[in-house]
Short mmCIF file of C-alpha atoms in Angstrom, two decimals:
data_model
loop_
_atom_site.label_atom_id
_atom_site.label_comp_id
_atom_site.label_asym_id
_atom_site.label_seq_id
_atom_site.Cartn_x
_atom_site.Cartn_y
_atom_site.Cartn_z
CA UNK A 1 85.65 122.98 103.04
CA UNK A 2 82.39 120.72 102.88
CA UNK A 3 82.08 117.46 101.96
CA UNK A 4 80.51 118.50 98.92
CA UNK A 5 82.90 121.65 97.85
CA UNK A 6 85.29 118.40 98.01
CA UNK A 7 83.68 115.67 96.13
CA UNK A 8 82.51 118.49 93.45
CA UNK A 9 86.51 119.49 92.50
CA UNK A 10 88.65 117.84 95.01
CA UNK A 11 91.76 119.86 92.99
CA UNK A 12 90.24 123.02 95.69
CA UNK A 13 91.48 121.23 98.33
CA UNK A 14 95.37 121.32 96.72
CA UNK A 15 94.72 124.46 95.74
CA UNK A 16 93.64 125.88 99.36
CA UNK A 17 97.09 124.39 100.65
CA UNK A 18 99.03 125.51 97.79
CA UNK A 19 96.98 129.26 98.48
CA UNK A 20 97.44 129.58 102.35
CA UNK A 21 100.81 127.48 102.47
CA UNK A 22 99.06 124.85 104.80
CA UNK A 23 101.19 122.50 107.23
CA UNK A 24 98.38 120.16 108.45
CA UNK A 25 95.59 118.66 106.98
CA UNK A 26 93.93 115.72 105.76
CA UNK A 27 90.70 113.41 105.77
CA UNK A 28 90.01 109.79 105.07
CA UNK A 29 91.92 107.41 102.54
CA UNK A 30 88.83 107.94 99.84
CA UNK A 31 89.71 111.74 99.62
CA UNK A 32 93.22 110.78 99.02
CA UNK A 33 92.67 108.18 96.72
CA UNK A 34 89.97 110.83 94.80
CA UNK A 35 92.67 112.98 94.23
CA UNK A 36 94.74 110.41 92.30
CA UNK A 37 91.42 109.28 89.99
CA UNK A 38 89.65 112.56 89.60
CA UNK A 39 92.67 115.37 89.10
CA UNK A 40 94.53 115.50 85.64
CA UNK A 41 97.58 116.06 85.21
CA UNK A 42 96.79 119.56 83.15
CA UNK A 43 94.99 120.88 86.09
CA UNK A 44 97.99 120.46 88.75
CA UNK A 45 99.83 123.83 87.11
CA UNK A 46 100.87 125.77 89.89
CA UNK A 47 100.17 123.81 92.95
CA UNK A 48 102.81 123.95 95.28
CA UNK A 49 102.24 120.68 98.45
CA UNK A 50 106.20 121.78 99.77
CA UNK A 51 104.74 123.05 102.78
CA UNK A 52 102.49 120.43 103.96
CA UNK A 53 104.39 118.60 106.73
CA UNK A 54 101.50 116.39 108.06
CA UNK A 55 98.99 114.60 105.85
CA UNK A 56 96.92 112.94 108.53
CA UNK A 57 94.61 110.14 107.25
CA UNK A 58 92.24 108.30 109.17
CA UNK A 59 88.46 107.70 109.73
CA UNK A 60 88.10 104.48 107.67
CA UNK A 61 90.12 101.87 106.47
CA UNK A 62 93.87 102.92 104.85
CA UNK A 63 94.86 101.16 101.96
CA UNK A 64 98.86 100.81 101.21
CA UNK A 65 97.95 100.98 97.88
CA UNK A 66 96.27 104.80 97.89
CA UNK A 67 98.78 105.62 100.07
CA UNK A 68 102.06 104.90 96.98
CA UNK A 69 99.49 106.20 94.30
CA UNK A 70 98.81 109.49 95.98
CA UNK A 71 102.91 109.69 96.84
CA UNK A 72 103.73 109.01 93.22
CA UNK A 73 101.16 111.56 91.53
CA UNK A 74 102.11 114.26 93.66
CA UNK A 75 105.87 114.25 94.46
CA UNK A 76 106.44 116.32 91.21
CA UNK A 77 104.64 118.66 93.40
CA UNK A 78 106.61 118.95 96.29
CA UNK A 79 104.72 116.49 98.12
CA UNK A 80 106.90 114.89 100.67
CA UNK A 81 106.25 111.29 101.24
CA UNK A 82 107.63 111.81 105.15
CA UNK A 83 104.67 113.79 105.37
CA UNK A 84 102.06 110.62 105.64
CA UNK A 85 100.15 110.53 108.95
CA UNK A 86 97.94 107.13 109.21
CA UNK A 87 96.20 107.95 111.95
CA UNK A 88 93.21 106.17 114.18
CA UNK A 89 90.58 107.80 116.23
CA UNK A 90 87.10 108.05 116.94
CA UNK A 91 84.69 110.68 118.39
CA UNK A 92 84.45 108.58 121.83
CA UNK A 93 87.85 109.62 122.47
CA UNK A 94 87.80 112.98 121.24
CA UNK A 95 89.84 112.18 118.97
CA UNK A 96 93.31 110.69 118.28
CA UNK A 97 94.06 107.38 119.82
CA UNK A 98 97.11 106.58 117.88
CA UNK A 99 99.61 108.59 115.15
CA UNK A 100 103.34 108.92 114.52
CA UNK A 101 106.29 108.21 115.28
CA UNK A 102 107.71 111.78 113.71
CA UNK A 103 109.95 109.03 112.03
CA UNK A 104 109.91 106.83 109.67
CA UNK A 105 106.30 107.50 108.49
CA UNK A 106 104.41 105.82 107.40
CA UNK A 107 104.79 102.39 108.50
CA UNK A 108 104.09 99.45 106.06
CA UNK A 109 104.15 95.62 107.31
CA UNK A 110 103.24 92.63 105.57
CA UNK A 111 101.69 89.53 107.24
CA UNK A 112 100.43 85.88 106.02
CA UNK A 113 96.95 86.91 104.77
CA UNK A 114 95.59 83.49 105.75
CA UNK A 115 96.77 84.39 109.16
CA UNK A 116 94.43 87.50 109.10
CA UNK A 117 91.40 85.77 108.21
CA UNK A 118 91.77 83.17 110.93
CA UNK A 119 93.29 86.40 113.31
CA UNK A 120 96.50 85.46 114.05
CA UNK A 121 99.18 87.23 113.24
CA UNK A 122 101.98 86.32 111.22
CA UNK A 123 104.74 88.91 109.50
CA UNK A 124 105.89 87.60 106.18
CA UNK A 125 108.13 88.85 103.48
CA UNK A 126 106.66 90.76 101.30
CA UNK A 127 107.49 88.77 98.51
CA UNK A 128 105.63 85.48 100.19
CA UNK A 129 102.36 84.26 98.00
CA UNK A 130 99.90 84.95 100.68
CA UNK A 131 101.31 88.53 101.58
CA UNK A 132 99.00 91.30 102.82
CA UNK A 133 100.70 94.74 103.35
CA UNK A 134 98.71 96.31 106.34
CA UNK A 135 99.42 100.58 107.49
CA UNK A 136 100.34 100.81 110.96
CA UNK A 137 97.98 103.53 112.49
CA UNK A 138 100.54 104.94 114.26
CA UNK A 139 101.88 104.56 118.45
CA UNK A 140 99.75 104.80 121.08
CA UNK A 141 99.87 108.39 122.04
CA UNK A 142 101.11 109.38 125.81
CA UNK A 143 99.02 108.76 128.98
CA UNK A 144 96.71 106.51 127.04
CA UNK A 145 96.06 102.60 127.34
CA UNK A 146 95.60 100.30 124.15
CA UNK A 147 94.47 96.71 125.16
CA UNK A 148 93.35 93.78 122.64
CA UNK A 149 90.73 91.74 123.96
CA UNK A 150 88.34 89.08 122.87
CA UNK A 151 85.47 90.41 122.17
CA UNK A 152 83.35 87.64 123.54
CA UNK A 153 85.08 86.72 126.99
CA UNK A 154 86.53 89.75 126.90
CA UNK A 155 90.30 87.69 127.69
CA UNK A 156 93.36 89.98 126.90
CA UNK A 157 95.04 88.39 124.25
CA UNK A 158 98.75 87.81 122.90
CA UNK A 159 100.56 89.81 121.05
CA UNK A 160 99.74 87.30 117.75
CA UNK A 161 96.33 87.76 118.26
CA UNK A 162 93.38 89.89 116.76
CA UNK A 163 91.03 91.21 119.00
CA UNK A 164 88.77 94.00 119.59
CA UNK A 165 90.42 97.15 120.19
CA UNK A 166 89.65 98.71 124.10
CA UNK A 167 91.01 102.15 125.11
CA UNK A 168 91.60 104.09 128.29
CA UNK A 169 92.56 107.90 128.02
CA UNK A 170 92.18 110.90 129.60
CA UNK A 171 89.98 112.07 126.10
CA UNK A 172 87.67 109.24 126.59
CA UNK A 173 84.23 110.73 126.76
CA UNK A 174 81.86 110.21 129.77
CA UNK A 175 79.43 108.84 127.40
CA UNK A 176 76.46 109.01 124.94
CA UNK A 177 73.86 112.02 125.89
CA UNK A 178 70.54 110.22 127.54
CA UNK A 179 71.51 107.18 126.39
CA UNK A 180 72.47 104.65 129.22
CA UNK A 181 72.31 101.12 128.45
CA UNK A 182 74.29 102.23 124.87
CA UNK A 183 76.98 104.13 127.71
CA UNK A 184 77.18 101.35 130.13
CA UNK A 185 78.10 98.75 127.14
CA UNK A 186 80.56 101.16 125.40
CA UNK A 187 82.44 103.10 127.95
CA UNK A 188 81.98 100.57 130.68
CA UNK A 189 83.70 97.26 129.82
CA UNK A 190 85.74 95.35 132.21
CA UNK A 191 88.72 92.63 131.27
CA UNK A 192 87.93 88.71 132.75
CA UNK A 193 90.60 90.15 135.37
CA UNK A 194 88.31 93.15 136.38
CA UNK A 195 90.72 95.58 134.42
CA UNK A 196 89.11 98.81 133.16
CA UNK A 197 86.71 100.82 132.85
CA UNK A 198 87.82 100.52 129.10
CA UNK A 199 86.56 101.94 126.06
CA UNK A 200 85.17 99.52 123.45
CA UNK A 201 85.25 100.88 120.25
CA UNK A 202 84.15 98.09 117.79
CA UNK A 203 87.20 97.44 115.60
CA UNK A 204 89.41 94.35 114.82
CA UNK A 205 92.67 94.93 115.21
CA UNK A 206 96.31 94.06 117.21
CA UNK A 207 99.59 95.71 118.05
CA UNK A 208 102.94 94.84 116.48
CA UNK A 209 106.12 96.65 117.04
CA UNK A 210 104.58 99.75 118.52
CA UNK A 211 102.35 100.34 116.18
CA UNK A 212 98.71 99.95 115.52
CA UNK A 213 96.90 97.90 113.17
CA UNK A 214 93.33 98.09 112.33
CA UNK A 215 92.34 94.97 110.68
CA UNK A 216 88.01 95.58 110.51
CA UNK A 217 85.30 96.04 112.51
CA UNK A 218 83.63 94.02 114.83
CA UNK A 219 79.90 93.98 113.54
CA UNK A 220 80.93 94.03 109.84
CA UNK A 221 82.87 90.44 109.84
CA UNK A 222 81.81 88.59 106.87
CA UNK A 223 81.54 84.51 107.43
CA UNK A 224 82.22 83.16 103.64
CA UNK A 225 81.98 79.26 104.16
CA UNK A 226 83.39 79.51 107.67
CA UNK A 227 86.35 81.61 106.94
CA UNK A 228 85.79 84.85 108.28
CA UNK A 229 86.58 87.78 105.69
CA UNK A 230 87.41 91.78 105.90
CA UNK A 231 85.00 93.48 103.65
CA UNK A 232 87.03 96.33 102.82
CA UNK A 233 89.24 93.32 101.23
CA UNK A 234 86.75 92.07 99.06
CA UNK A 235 85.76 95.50 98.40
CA UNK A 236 88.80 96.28 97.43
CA UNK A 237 89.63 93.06 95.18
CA UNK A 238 86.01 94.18 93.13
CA UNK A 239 87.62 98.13 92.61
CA UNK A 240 90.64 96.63 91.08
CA UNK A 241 89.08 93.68 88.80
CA UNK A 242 87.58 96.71 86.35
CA UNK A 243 88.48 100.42 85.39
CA UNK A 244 84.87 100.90 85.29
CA UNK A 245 84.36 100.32 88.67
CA UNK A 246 84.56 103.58 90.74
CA UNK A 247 87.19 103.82 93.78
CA UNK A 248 84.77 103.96 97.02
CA UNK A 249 81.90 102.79 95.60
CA UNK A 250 81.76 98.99 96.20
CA UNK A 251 79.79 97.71 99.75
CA UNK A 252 80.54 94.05 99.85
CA UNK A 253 78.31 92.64 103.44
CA UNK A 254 76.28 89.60 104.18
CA UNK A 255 72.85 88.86 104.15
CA UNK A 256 70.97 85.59 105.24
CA UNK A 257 69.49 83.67 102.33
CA UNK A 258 67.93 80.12 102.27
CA UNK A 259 69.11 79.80 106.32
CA UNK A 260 72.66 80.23 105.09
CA UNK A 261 74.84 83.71 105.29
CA UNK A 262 75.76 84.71 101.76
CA UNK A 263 78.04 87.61 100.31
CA UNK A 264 76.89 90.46 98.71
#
């Protein structure tokens, strides 16, 4: 379906896999999280979700939270909560980078949100004050090479660390079409140890018990009086502060005002 046959009635969607008894399918964590806002309950009579046995999501950040809301609305409905896929990817690497195990799925963690901010990585109990549950984005697939490096001297870093996320695949493109400085700075980077060529693809993130975690991206790092912060979590924090405000439709980002960097 189109983007717009979606956002118009995104029951069609249910309604196509309840139809043609679909196994796979999916999108990003906004069409999910549409489903939960914009679908009453009167209008889910007859749709069967039994046979969907992967619900990939990926493409943009994947909120916990969307993740138990969707789950919850649609058990009743023979949607199986085994059959979450988080999922990361990116045209470069036509397409998956990382997704599964088969089992368990999908993977929640918490960590010290203060940690995240100052990117280090910390696993807490998820009853601890500062507690941010993250969604692992799945193992790295088979025959492919996930490294976390700085993004500045380009150092591999520890396992407690959050770095920019470099890939080497097989499914790694050659590059962008007539476009060779952009090529030779994406699909050309090198470790301080001469290790690559590797993939840089622009988002925060680190790796904790085999499984990927995508944290933000690179050029969209917000400095609020020299803490650095995740948009998507202030974005986030706005959604839930009012019913009125729409899921999806909050862009928190900096601008520079008066010489200083200030949220918007």
């Amino acid at each position: 379906t189109s983007p717009m046959t979606f956002l118009q009635r995104p029951l069609r969607w249910l309604q196509a896999i309840t139809r043609y008894g679909v196994t796979v399918s999916g999108g990003p964590n906004f069409a999910y999280q549409l489903c939960v806002d914009k679908i009453p309950e009167e209008e889910l009579q007859g749709i069967d979700l039994s046979t969907w046995d992967i619900a990939f999501n990926g493409a943009e950040p994947i909120r916990s939270s969307t993740l138990e809301a969707f789950c919850e609305k649609f058990e009743p409905y023979g949607f199986q909560r085994s059959a979450v896929l988080p999922c990361y990817g990116m045209a470069e690497t036509t397409l998956i980078v990382t997704g599964g195990p088969a089992e368990p799925r999908p993977v929640l963690q918490t960590f010290d949100g203060s940690g995240l901010e100052e990117k280090t990585v910390r696993p807490v109990e998820g009853t601890d004050e500062h507690a941010r549950k993250l969604v692992g984005c799945g193992a790295v697939l088979s025959g492919e090479k996930v490294t976390i490096v700085d993004p500045e001297s380009h150092r591999v870093l520890a396992g407690n660390e959050i770095g920019e996320i470099w890939v080497q695949s097989p499914s790694v493109g050659v590059g962008y079409y007539q476009r060779k400085e952009a090529t030779e700075r994406t699909f050309n980077a090198y470790t301080d140890q001469g290790e690559g060529p590797y993939l840089r693809t622009g988002d925060l993130g680190f790796l904790y018990d085999g499984q990927l975690y995508v944290s933000g991206r690179l050029k969209d790092m917000i400095i609020v009086r020299g803490v650095n912060r995740y948009p998507q979590d202030i974005e986030e924090t706005v959604e839930r502060a009012s019913e009125v405000v729409q899921a999806g439709s909050v862009a928190a980002f900096a601008m520079d005002y008066e010489g200083r960097e200030q949220l918007v």
